[in-house]
Amino acid sequence: MKDADKTKEQLINELLELRKNNAELEGSGRNNKQSEEELIKIKDHLDNIIESSLDGIVVGDNTGNIVKVNDSFLKLIGYRFEEVNGKHVMELSITEKGTYESTTGETVKIDEEYFNYAKKVVYKKLFEEGKVTNWEAYYLHKDKKIVPVEMNITYLYNEIGEITGSVGIIRDITERKKAVATLKKSEEKYHSLIELANAGIIVAENNKITQVNRKAEEIYGYSKEELIGQSPSILTPDKCKDRHRESLNEILTLGETNKMIFEEEGIRKDGSLIPTEISFSLEWEKENMIIAVVRDITERKNAEEERKQLLDELKDKNQELEQVFYVASHDLRSPLVNIQGFSRELEKAFKDVQSILYRSEKIDPIIKETLTPALEEDIPEALQYILASISKMDSLLSGLLRLSRLGRAALTIKNLDMNKLVLDITKSFEYQVKGTGITLKIDELPSCLGDETQINQVFSNLVDNALKYLNPSQTGAITISGRRENGHAVYYVEDNGIGIAPEHQDKIYEIFHRLNPSATEGEGLGLTIARKILDRHAGRLWVKSQLGKGSIFIVSLPTN
Ligand code: ADP
């Protein structure tokens, strides 16, 4: 160990030991040459210890006048040796009351109390016990700043117990004081942060609450004073206590870096329950210290409840609507069939009446002429309208029926080979494509999960539309491609047809909505059905299109 590394205690002990040896040697024979050499060695060693110490060392004679100091002490008080040699040690400490600037940067008030304490230390400890340890006081630097120090002072005695001198070891504790002040400041900052936090903060040590902030008081309705010292479990209702304990045990066994967040009901002072979200953590490497950050989630819970209720209502309404759909489309068909049958009979009967009237010679030509507009125009035209409307209504009802059945049909979800599925579909359109010059290109397609029949229906509708809505003035080109994107299979059915104006792109999925009903055959149901199928598959259908340039219908389906 280097001398500079030794503690004050060690240094004092060593000094005393050396002094004892010295006295023994002196007593055992001053004239002995060997002893003299040893004495010189010991003195050198003693000087070395004093000089190399990082702490200031002051050696006084039996009256307290300085006889020796080391460089560390001179540095501490800012004087040269000549300036302190022979002075009384007390002259270098503070002798007057007042406000002093300290080397820590603070201003320190030295008052009566300081001197009273100093006196007590000197009289009680030094005079009675012969030593003072770890005494915190101040030295006065030459530049008038005060230096905070920690001192150990020991009296030296001769063989018959008389005081022969004193040794003081003085440590400059400026840096230590500064560190303590910084720590205090940061602790204050931390306290005000906790106080200002918009979440309840509760700190517990060894299952006792040691700190709570304003928000925690607000959440639980207790005051700080009422909570401190209590077990945190008073904030947990009985029914949640087991789970709460389990969570805490988990944190304690998982260790300080693990945090846990969970929702739990809390109990307020008035016994009312409050939904909370609590995050726990072990902190500051202190065993059994837990910090709980608590949020009042009443509003969130209410909103969730409201949302759930709305969703349930919506589901009920949807089911009701589907039921109405089904009943309407199913039950309206039988009267429609009657109307259709009787209309045809009416048509037939009318034709009979018509031919009898024309053929009969007995009927007055004037009556015949009067009846002509009704027989030749009005009645046949009305019958034609009735029959056309019946057939339109028939197709609308069967469309509705298909749609409502779709919602009820059970799904058989499996992995689908989309290359095969799309190839089968395009084969069924082969006849339509042949001889038209239309190019139909199918890229390699990724597989997906779905009900084969329903997914077939989606792609059949899309390919059918791509062919139906081509531009007659140019050669048609249709491409089907696909790729995997973010865990989904995404398929593109692209055509260079008439396209869809942006303002209509949302409407095309509406039931029976057709943009140009007279131009092509159709019911306006294909895309409604496709969307409904994809909804049930947790998939999506959307379009990118430019009027006159073509459309890309995009389908996304899950893959796992
Ligand atoms: P339908 O084809 O029987 O009319 P859909 O529901 O399949 O019914 O389509 C709705 C409407 O969307 C169509 O009437 C048409 O106006 C438009 N549409 C669908 N596909 C395309 C397409 N590939 N190109 C241009 N318009 C399209």
Coordinates of C-alpha atoms and ligand atoms in Angstrom, one line a residue:
M1 CA 0.0 0.0 0.0
K2 CA 1.3 3.5 -0.9
D3 CA 1.4 5.9 2.0
A4 CA -1.0 8.2 0.2
D5 CA -3.6 5.5 0.1
K6 CA -3.7 4.9 3.8
T7 CA -6.7 5.9 5.9
K8 CA -6.4 8.6 8.5
E9 CA -6.8 6.0 11.2
Q10 CA -4.0 3.9 9.8
L11 CA -1.8 7.0 9.5
I12 CA -2.4 8.0 13.1
N13 CA -1.7 4.4 14.3
E14 CA 1.5 4.3 12.3
L15 CA 2.6 7.6 13.7
L16 CA 1.9 6.5 17.2
E17 CA 3.7 3.2 16.7
L18 CA 6.7 5.0 15.2
R19 CA 6.8 7.5 18.0
K20 CA 6.7 4.6 20.6
N21 CA 9.6 2.9 18.9
N22 CA 11.4 6.1 18.8
A23 CA 10.9 6.7 22.5
E24 CA 12.0 3.1 23.3
L25 CA 15.1 3.5 21.1
E26 CA 15.9 6.8 22.7
G27 CA 15.5 5.3 26.2
S28 CA 17.5 2.2 25.5
G29 CA 20.8 4.0 24.6
R30 CA 21.3 7.3 22.9
N31 CA 24.9 6.7 22.4
N32 CA 24.4 3.6 20.6
K33 CA 25.3 4.3 16.9
Q34 CA 23.0 1.7 15.4
S35 CA 20.1 3.2 17.3
E36 CA 20.9 6.6 16.0
E37 CA 20.9 5.3 12.4
E38 CA 17.6 3.6 13.0
L39 CA 16.2 6.8 14.5
I40 CA 17.2 8.7 11.4
K41 CA 15.6 6.1 9.2
I42 CA 12.4 6.2 11.3
K43 CA 12.3 10.0 11.1
D44 CA 12.7 9.8 7.3
H45 CA 9.9 7.3 7.1
L46 CA 7.8 9.5 9.2
D47 CA 8.5 12.6 7.1
N48 CA 7.7 10.5 4.0
I49 CA 4.3 9.5 5.4
I50 CA 3.4 13.0 6.3
E51 CA 4.5 14.4 2.9
S52 CA 2.9 11.9 0.7
S53 CA -0.5 11.9 2.4
L54 CA -3.3 13.4 0.4
D55 CA -4.9 14.5 3.6
G56 CA -3.6 17.6 5.3
I57 CA -1.4 16.8 8.3
V58 CA -0.7 19.3 11.1
V59 CA 1.7 18.5 13.9
G60 CA 1.5 20.8 17.0
D61 CA 3.6 21.0 20.1
N62 CA 2.3 20.7 23.6
T63 CA 0.8 24.2 23.5
G64 CA -0.9 23.7 20.2
N65 CA 1.6 25.7 18.1
I66 CA 2.3 24.4 14.7
V67 CA 5.7 22.6 14.3
K68 CA 5.1 20.7 11.1
V69 CA 2.5 20.6 8.3
N70 CA 2.5 18.8 5.0
D71 CA 2.0 20.2 1.5
S72 CA -1.6 18.9 1.3
F73 CA -2.5 21.0 4.3
L74 CA -0.7 24.1 2.9
K75 CA -2.7 23.6 -0.3
L76 CA -5.9 23.3 1.6
I77 CA -5.4 26.7 3.4
G78 CA -3.4 28.5 0.7
Y79 CA -0.5 29.6 3.0
R80 CA 3.3 28.9 2.7
F81 CA 5.0 27.0 5.6
E82 CA 6.8 30.1 6.8
E83 CA 3.4 31.9 7.2
V84 CA 2.0 29.2 9.6
N85 CA 5.1 27.9 11.3
G86 CA 4.8 28.6 15.1
K87 CA 1.2 29.8 14.8
H88 CA -1.5 28.3 17.0
V89 CA -3.6 25.8 15.1
M90 CA -6.8 27.6 16.2
E91 CA -5.7 30.7 14.3
L92 CA -6.2 28.9 11.0
S93 CA -9.8 28.0 11.7
I94 CA -12.7 30.3 11.7
T95 CA -12.7 32.7 14.6
E96 CA -15.5 35.1 13.8
K97 CA -19.2 34.7 13.1
G98 CA -20.5 35.7 9.7
T99 CA -21.5 34.7 6.2
Y100 CA -18.7 33.0 4.3
E101 CA -18.3 31.8 0.7
S102 CA -17.5 28.1 0.7
T103 CA -15.3 26.3 -1.8
T104 CA -18.4 24.3 -2.6
G105 CA -19.9 27.4 -4.2
E106 CA -22.5 27.9 -1.5
T107 CA -22.8 30.7 1.1
V108 CA -22.5 29.4 4.6
K109 CA -23.6 31.2 7.8
I110 CA -21.3 30.6 10.7
D111 CA -23.1 31.4 13.9
E112 CA -23.0 30.9 17.7
E113 CA -24.2 27.3 17.3
Y114 CA -21.1 26.4 15.2
F115 CA -18.7 27.7 17.8
N116 CA -20.7 26.0 20.6
Y117 CA -20.5 22.7 18.9
A118 CA -16.7 23.2 18.2
K119 CA -16.2 23.9 21.9
K120 CA -18.1 20.9 22.9
V121 CA -16.1 18.7 20.6
V122 CA -12.8 20.1 21.8
Y123 CA -13.6 19.9 25.5
K124 CA -15.5 16.7 25.5
K125 CA -13.5 14.7 23.1
L126 CA -10.1 16.1 22.8
F127 CA -9.5 17.2 26.4
E128 CA -11.2 14.2 28.0
E129 CA -10.6 11.4 25.6
G130 CA -7.4 12.6 23.9
K131 CA -8.8 12.3 20.3
V132 CA -11.6 13.5 18.0
T133 CA -12.6 11.5 15.0
N134 CA -14.6 12.4 11.8
W135 CA -15.3 16.0 13.0
E136 CA -16.8 18.1 10.3
A137 CA -15.8 21.7 10.5
Y138 CA -14.4 24.5 8.3
Y139 CA -10.9 25.9 7.8
L140 CA -10.4 29.5 6.6
H141 CA -8.4 29.7 3.3
K142 CA -6.0 32.5 2.8
D143 CA -8.4 33.9 0.1
K144 CA -11.1 34.1 2.8
K145 CA -13.2 31.3 1.4
I146 CA -14.0 28.6 3.9
V147 CA -13.1 25.0 3.2
P148 CA -15.3 22.2 4.5
V149 CA -13.1 19.5 6.2
E150 CA -13.3 16.3 8.1
M151 CA -10.8 16.0 10.9
N152 CA -9.2 13.4 13.2
I153 CA -7.1 14.9 16.0
T154 CA -5.0 12.9 18.4
Y155 CA -2.9 14.1 21.4
L156 CA 0.5 12.6 21.8
Y157 CA 1.7 11.7 25.2
N158 CA 5.1 10.9 26.8
E159 CA 5.8 7.9 29.0
I160 CA 4.4 9.6 32.1
G161 CA 1.2 10.7 30.4
E162 CA 2.0 14.3 29.7
I163 CA 0.8 15.9 26.5
T164 CA 3.8 16.4 24.2
G165 CA 1.9 17.5 21.1
S166 CA -0.9 16.8 18.7
V167 CA -1.5 15.4 15.2
G168 CA -4.4 16.5 13.1
I169 CA -5.3 14.8 9.9
I170 CA -7.5 17.1 7.8
R171 CA -9.5 16.0 4.8
D172 CA -10.9 18.5 2.3
I173 CA -14.5 17.4 1.7
T174 CA -15.5 20.1 -0.8
E175 CA -16.1 17.5 -3.6
R176 CA -18.1 15.2 -1.3
K177 CA -20.3 18.2 -0.1
K178 CA -20.8 19.2 -3.7
A179 CA -21.9 15.7 -4.7
V180 CA -24.3 15.6 -1.7
A181 CA -25.8 18.9 -2.8
T182 CA -26.2 17.7 -6.4
L183 CA -27.8 14.6 -5.2
K184 CA -30.2 16.6 -3.0
K185 CA -31.1 18.8 -5.9
S186 CA -31.8 15.9 -8.2
E187 CA -33.8 14.3 -5.5
E188 CA -35.9 17.4 -5.1
K189 CA -36.4 17.5 -8.9
Y190 CA -37.4 13.9 -8.9
H191 CA -39.9 14.6 -6.1
S192 CA -41.5 17.5 -7.9
L193 CA -41.7 15.3 -11.1
I194 CA -43.5 12.6 -9.2
E195 CA -45.8 15.2 -7.6
L196 CA -46.6 16.7 -11.0
A197 CA -47.1 13.4 -12.8
N198 CA -50.6 12.9 -14.2
A199 CA -50.6 9.3 -13.0
G200 CA -50.8 8.1 -9.5
I201 CA -47.4 7.0 -8.2
I202 CA -47.1 4.8 -5.1
V203 CA -43.8 3.7 -3.7
A204 CA -43.7 0.8 -1.3
E205 CA -40.8 -0.7 0.6
N206 CA -41.1 -4.0 2.5
N207 CA -44.9 -3.9 1.8
K208 CA -45.3 -0.5 3.4
I209 CA -46.2 2.6 1.4
T210 CA -43.4 5.2 1.7
Q211 CA -44.4 7.7 -0.9
V212 CA -47.5 8.8 -2.8
N213 CA -48.2 11.7 -5.1
R214 CA -51.1 14.1 -5.5
K215 CA -52.7 12.1 -8.3
A216 CA -52.7 8.9 -6.2
E217 CA -54.5 10.8 -3.4
E218 CA -57.0 11.9 -6.0
I219 CA -57.5 8.5 -7.5
Y220 CA -58.0 6.6 -4.2
G221 CA -59.5 9.4 -2.1
Y222 CA -57.0 9.0 0.7
S223 CA -54.6 11.7 1.9
K224 CA -50.8 11.2 1.9
E225 CA -50.7 10.9 5.6
E226 CA -53.4 8.2 5.6
L227 CA -51.5 6.1 3.1
I228 CA -47.9 6.3 4.2
G229 CA -47.0 3.4 6.4
Q230 CA -50.0 1.3 5.2
S231 CA -49.8 -1.9 3.2
P232 CA -50.5 -1.2 -0.5
S233 CA -53.2 -3.9 -0.3
I234 CA -55.7 -1.5 1.3
L235 CA -56.0 -0.1 -2.3
T236 CA -57.0 -3.5 -3.7
P237 CA -60.5 -4.9 -3.3
D238 CA -60.6 -8.4 -1.6
K239 CA -61.7 -10.1 -4.9
C240 CA -58.5 -8.9 -6.6
K241 CA -56.1 -9.5 -3.8
D242 CA -54.9 -13.0 -4.9
R243 CA -54.2 -11.8 -8.4
H244 CA -52.5 -8.7 -7.1
R245 CA -50.2 -10.8 -4.8
E246 CA -49.4 -13.1 -7.7
S247 CA -48.3 -10.2 -9.9
L248 CA -46.2 -8.7 -7.2
N249 CA -44.5 -12.1 -6.5
E250 CA -43.8 -12.4 -10.2
I251 CA -42.1 -9.0 -10.2
L252 CA -40.0 -9.8 -7.2
T253 CA -38.9 -13.1 -8.7
L254 CA -38.4 -11.7 -12.2
G255 CA -36.1 -9.0 -10.9
E256 CA -35.9 -5.2 -11.0
T257 CA -35.7 -4.7 -14.8
N258 CA -39.0 -6.4 -15.5
K259 CA -42.1 -4.3 -15.5
M260 CA -45.6 -5.4 -15.6
I261 CA -48.7 -3.7 -16.7
F262 CA -52.2 -4.9 -16.0
E263 CA -55.7 -3.8 -15.5
E264 CA -57.2 -4.1 -12.1
E265 CA -60.0 -2.7 -10.0
G266 CA -58.9 -0.5 -7.1
I267 CA -60.9 0.4 -4.0
R268 CA -61.3 4.0 -2.9
K269 CA -61.5 5.2 0.7
D270 CA -65.3 5.4 0.5
G271 CA -65.4 1.8 -0.6
S272 CA -66.3 2.5 -4.3
L273 CA -64.4 0.6 -7.0
I274 CA -62.4 2.2 -9.6
P275 CA -61.0 0.7 -12.8
T276 CA -57.3 1.2 -13.0
E277 CA -54.3 0.3 -15.1
I278 CA -51.2 -0.4 -13.0
S279 CA -47.6 -0.7 -14.1
F280 CA -45.3 -2.1 -11.5
S281 CA -41.5 -2.0 -11.4
L282 CA -38.7 -2.7 -9.0
E283 CA -36.4 0.2 -8.9
W284 CA -33.1 1.7 -7.7
E285 CA -31.6 -1.7 -7.0
K286 CA -33.2 -1.6 -3.6
E287 CA -34.6 -4.9 -2.5
N288 CA -38.4 -5.0 -1.9
M289 CA -39.0 -1.6 -3.2
I290 CA -41.8 -1.4 -5.7
I291 CA -43.1 1.5 -7.7
A292 CA -46.7 1.4 -8.9
V293 CA -47.9 3.8 -11.5
V294 CA -51.6 3.9 -11.5
R295 CA -54.0 5.3 -14.1
D296 CA -57.7 5.9 -13.7
I297 CA -59.2 4.2 -16.8
T298 CA -62.9 4.9 -16.0
E299 CA -63.3 6.9 -19.2
R300 CA -61.5 4.3 -21.3
K301 CA -63.6 1.5 -19.8
N302 CA -66.8 3.4 -20.4
A303 CA -65.9 4.0 -24.0
E304 CA -65.0 0.3 -24.5
E305 CA -68.3 -0.7 -22.9
E306 CA -70.2 1.8 -25.2
R307 CA -68.4 0.5 -28.2
K308 CA -69.1 -3.1 -27.3
Q309 CA -72.8 -2.3 -26.8
L310 CA -72.9 -0.5 -30.2
L311 CA -71.3 -3.4 -31.9
D312 CA -73.7 -5.8 -30.3
E313 CA -76.6 -3.6 -31.4
L314 CA -75.2 -3.4 -34.9
K315 CA -74.8 -7.2 -35.0
D316 CA -78.4 -7.6 -34.0
K317 CA -79.6 -5.1 -36.5
N318 CA -77.6 -6.8 -39.2
Q319 CA -79.1 -10.1 -38.4
E320 CA -82.5 -8.6 -38.3
L321 CA -81.9 -7.1 -41.7
E322 CA -80.7 -10.3 -43.2
Q323 CA -83.8 -12.0 -41.8
V324 CA -86.0 -9.4 -43.5
F325 CA -83.9 -9.9 -46.7
Y326 CA -84.4 -13.6 -46.6
V327 CA -88.1 -13.5 -45.7
A328 CA -88.8 -10.8 -48.3
S329 CA -87.0 -12.4 -51.1
H330 CA -88.3 -15.8 -50.3
D331 CA -91.9 -15.0 -49.5
L332 CA -92.4 -12.4 -52.2
R333 CA -91.5 -15.0 -54.8
S334 CA -94.8 -17.1 -54.4
P335 CA -97.2 -14.2 -55.1
L336 CA -94.9 -13.2 -57.9
V337 CA -95.1 -16.7 -59.4
N338 CA -98.9 -16.3 -59.2
I339 CA -98.9 -12.9 -60.9
Q340 CA -96.6 -14.3 -63.6
G341 CA -98.9 -17.4 -64.2
F342 CA -102.1 -15.4 -64.3
S343 CA -100.5 -12.7 -66.5
R344 CA -99.6 -15.4 -69.0
E345 CA -103.1 -16.8 -68.8
L346 CA -104.4 -13.3 -69.3
E347 CA -102.2 -12.9 -72.3
K348 CA -103.4 -16.2 -73.8
A349 CA -107.1 -15.3 -73.1
F350 CA -106.6 -11.9 -74.6
K351 CA -105.2 -13.4 -77.8
D352 CA -108.3 -15.7 -78.0
V353 CA -110.6 -12.7 -77.4
Q354 CA -108.6 -10.8 -80.0
S355 CA -108.9 -13.5 -82.7
I356 CA -112.6 -14.1 -82.0
L357 CA -113.4 -10.5 -82.3
Y358 CA -111.5 -10.2 -85.5
R359 CA -112.9 -13.3 -87.1
S360 CA -116.6 -12.7 -86.1
E361 CA -118.8 -11.3 -88.9
K362 CA -121.6 -10.6 -86.4
I363 CA -119.8 -7.8 -84.6
D364 CA -120.6 -4.3 -85.7
P365 CA -117.6 -2.8 -87.6
I366 CA -118.1 0.4 -85.7
I367 CA -117.6 -1.4 -82.4
K368 CA -114.6 -3.2 -83.9
E369 CA -113.1 0.1 -84.9
T370 CA -113.7 1.6 -81.5
L371 CA -111.9 -1.4 -79.8
T372 CA -108.9 -1.4 -82.2
P373 CA -106.6 0.9 -80.2
A374 CA -107.2 -1.1 -77.0
L375 CA -106.9 -4.5 -78.7
E376 CA -103.9 -3.7 -80.8
E377 CA -101.9 -1.3 -78.7
D378 CA -102.9 -0.7 -75.1
I379 CA -103.6 -4.2 -73.9
P380 CA -100.7 -5.9 -75.6
E381 CA -98.3 -3.2 -74.5
A382 CA -99.6 -3.3 -70.9
L383 CA -99.2 -7.0 -70.8
Q384 CA -95.7 -6.8 -72.2
Y385 CA -94.8 -4.3 -69.4
I386 CA -96.3 -6.4 -66.7
L387 CA -94.4 -9.5 -67.9
A388 CA -91.1 -7.6 -68.2
S389 CA -91.5 -6.1 -64.7
I390 CA -92.3 -9.5 -63.3
S391 CA -89.1 -10.9 -64.8
K392 CA -87.1 -8.0 -63.5
M393 CA -88.7 -8.4 -60.0
D394 CA -87.9 -12.2 -60.2
S395 CA -84.3 -11.5 -60.9
L396 CA -84.0 -8.9 -58.1
L397 CA -85.6 -11.3 -55.7
S398 CA -83.4 -14.2 -56.6
G399 CA -80.4 -11.8 -56.3
L400 CA -81.5 -10.8 -52.8
L401 CA -82.1 -14.4 -51.9
R402 CA -78.6 -15.4 -53.0
L403 CA -77.1 -12.5 -51.0
S404 CA -79.0 -13.4 -47.8
R405 CA -78.0 -17.1 -48.3
L406 CA -74.4 -16.1 -48.6
G407 CA -74.4 -14.7 -45.0
R408 CA -75.8 -18.0 -43.7
A409 CA -73.7 -20.5 -45.7
A410 CA -71.1 -22.3 -43.6
L411 CA -67.5 -21.7 -44.7
T412 CA -65.0 -24.5 -45.2
I413 CA -61.7 -22.7 -44.9
K414 CA -58.7 -24.4 -46.4
N415 CA -55.5 -23.7 -48.3
L416 CA -56.4 -22.8 -51.8
D417 CA -54.2 -23.4 -54.9
M418 CA -55.1 -20.1 -56.6
N419 CA -53.3 -21.1 -59.8
K420 CA -55.7 -24.0 -60.3
L421 CA -58.7 -22.0 -59.2
V422 CA -58.1 -19.1 -61.5
L423 CA -57.2 -21.4 -64.4
D424 CA -60.6 -23.3 -64.0
I425 CA -62.4 -20.0 -64.0
T426 CA -60.7 -18.6 -67.1
K427 CA -61.4 -22.0 -68.9
S428 CA -65.1 -21.4 -68.4
F429 CA -64.8 -18.1 -70.2
E430 CA -62.8 -19.6 -73.1
Y431 CA -65.7 -19.6 -75.5
Q432 CA -66.4 -15.9 -74.8
V433 CA -62.7 -15.0 -75.4
K434 CA -62.1 -17.2 -78.5
G435 CA -61.9 -15.2 -81.7
T436 CA -62.1 -11.8 -80.0
G437 CA -58.4 -11.2 -79.9
I438 CA -58.5 -10.5 -76.2
T439 CA -55.3 -11.5 -74.3
L440 CA -55.8 -13.2 -71.0
K441 CA -52.6 -13.5 -69.0
I442 CA -52.2 -15.3 -65.7
D443 CA -49.1 -14.9 -63.6
E444 CA -47.9 -17.3 -60.9
L445 CA -50.3 -16.8 -57.9
P446 CA -49.6 -17.3 -54.2
S447 CA -51.9 -19.6 -52.3
C448 CA -54.3 -18.3 -49.6
L449 CA -56.9 -19.5 -47.1
G450 CA -60.5 -19.5 -48.0
D451 CA -63.7 -21.3 -48.9
E452 CA -63.2 -22.7 -52.4
T453 CA -66.7 -22.1 -53.7
Q454 CA -67.0 -18.6 -52.4
I455 CA -63.5 -17.5 -53.5
N456 CA -64.3 -19.0 -56.9
Q457 CA -67.4 -16.8 -57.0
V458 CA -65.3 -13.7 -56.2
F459 CA -62.8 -14.3 -59.0
S460 CA -65.5 -15.4 -61.5
N461 CA -67.3 -12.1 -60.9
L462 CA -64.1 -10.1 -61.3
V463 CA -63.1 -11.9 -64.5
D464 CA -66.6 -11.7 -65.9
N465 CA -66.7 -7.9 -65.2
A466 CA -63.2 -7.5 -66.7
L467 CA -64.5 -9.1 -69.9
K468 CA -67.9 -7.3 -69.8
Y469 CA -66.5 -3.8 -69.3
L470 CA -63.7 -3.9 -72.0
N471 CA -63.5 -1.0 -74.4
P472 CA -65.1 -2.1 -77.8
S473 CA -62.8 0.3 -79.7
Q474 CA -59.5 -1.5 -78.7
T475 CA -58.2 -4.9 -78.2
G476 CA -58.9 -6.2 -74.7
A477 CA -56.1 -7.2 -72.4
I478 CA -56.6 -8.8 -69.0
T479 CA -53.9 -9.8 -66.5
I480 CA -54.3 -11.7 -63.2
S481 CA -51.3 -11.5 -60.9
G482 CA -50.6 -11.8 -57.2
R483 CA -47.9 -11.6 -54.5
R484 CA -47.5 -11.9 -50.8
E485 CA -47.6 -8.7 -48.8
N486 CA -47.5 -8.4 -44.9
G487 CA -48.8 -11.9 -44.2
H488 CA -51.5 -11.6 -46.8
A489 CA -52.0 -12.9 -50.4
V490 CA -52.8 -10.0 -52.6
Y491 CA -54.3 -10.6 -56.1
Y492 CA -54.7 -8.1 -59.0
V493 CA -57.3 -8.5 -61.7
E494 CA -56.4 -5.8 -64.3
D495 CA -58.1 -4.8 -67.5
N496 CA -57.7 -2.1 -70.1
G497 CA -61.5 -1.5 -70.4
I498 CA -63.7 1.5 -69.9
G499 CA -62.6 2.2 -66.3
I500 CA -64.6 3.8 -63.5
A501 CA -64.7 7.5 -62.7
P502 CA -63.4 8.3 -59.2
E503 CA -66.8 9.5 -57.9
H504 CA -68.4 6.1 -58.7
Q505 CA -65.6 4.0 -57.3
D506 CA -67.3 3.6 -53.9
K507 CA -70.8 3.1 -55.3
I508 CA -70.1 0.0 -57.4
Y509 CA -70.2 -2.2 -54.3
E510 CA -73.8 -1.1 -53.4
I511 CA -76.5 -3.6 -54.0
F512 CA -78.1 -3.5 -57.5
H513 CA -75.9 -0.5 -58.4
R514 CA -74.9 -0.4 -62.0
L515 CA -73.2 2.5 -63.7
N516 CA -74.6 2.0 -67.2
P517 CA -77.5 -0.4 -66.9
S518 CA -78.6 -0.5 -70.6
A519 CA -75.1 -1.1 -72.0
T520 CA -74.5 -4.5 -70.6
E521 CA -76.3 -7.4 -69.0
G522 CA -76.1 -7.7 -65.3
E523 CA -77.8 -7.4 -61.9
G524 CA -75.5 -5.0 -60.1
L525 CA -74.8 -7.7 -57.5
G526 CA -71.5 -9.3 -58.4
L527 CA -69.3 -6.8 -56.5
T528 CA -71.7 -6.7 -53.5
I529 CA -71.5 -10.4 -53.2
A530 CA -67.7 -10.3 -53.7
R531 CA -67.3 -7.8 -50.8
K532 CA -69.6 -9.7 -48.6
I533 CA -67.6 -12.9 -49.2
L534 CA -64.3 -11.1 -48.5
D535 CA -65.7 -9.6 -45.3
R536 CA -66.5 -13.1 -44.0
H537 CA -62.9 -14.2 -44.9
A538 CA -61.3 -11.2 -43.1
G539 CA -60.1 -10.1 -46.6
R540 CA -60.5 -6.9 -48.6
L541 CA -61.6 -5.8 -52.0
W542 CA -60.9 -2.4 -53.6
V543 CA -60.3 -0.8 -56.9
K544 CA -57.9 1.4 -58.7
S545 CA -59.3 2.8 -61.9
Q546 CA -59.1 5.6 -64.4
L547 CA -62.0 6.4 -66.6
G548 CA -61.3 5.3 -70.2
K549 CA -58.0 3.6 -69.2
G550 CA -59.0 0.5 -67.3
S551 CA -59.3 -0.9 -63.8
I552 CA -57.4 -3.0 -61.3
F553 CA -59.6 -4.9 -58.8
I554 CA -57.4 -5.9 -55.8
V555 CA -58.3 -8.7 -53.5
S556 CA -56.4 -9.4 -50.3
L557 CA -56.9 -12.7 -48.4
P558 CA -55.3 -14.1 -45.3
T559 CA -52.6 -16.8 -45.6
N560 CA -52.5 -18.1 -42.0
Ligands
ADP1 P1 -72.9 -6.0 -62.7 O1 -71.6 -6.3 -63.4 O2 -73.9 -7.1 -62.7 O3 -73.5 -4.7 -63.1 P2 -71.3 -5.7 -60.4 O4 -71.7 -5.5 -59.0 O5 -70.4 -6.8 -60.8 O6 -72.6 -5.8 -61.2 O7 -70.6 -4.3 -60.9 C1 -71.2 -3.1 -60.5 C2 -70.9 -2.0 -61.5 O8 -69.5 -1.7 -61.4 C3 -71.1 -2.5 -62.9 O9 -72.4 -2.3 -63.4 C4 -70.1 -1.5 -63.7 O10 -70.7 -0.3 -63.9 C5 -69.0 -1.4 -62.7 N1 -67.8 -2.3 -63.0 C6 -67.6 -3.5 -62.4 N2 -66.5 -4.0 -62.9 C7 -66.0 -3.1 -63.8 C8 -64.8 -3.1 -64.6 N3 -63.9 -4.1 -64.6 N4 -64.6 -2.0 -65.4 C9 -65.5 -1.0 -65.4 N5 -66.6 -1.0 -64.7 C10 -66.8 -2.0 -63.8

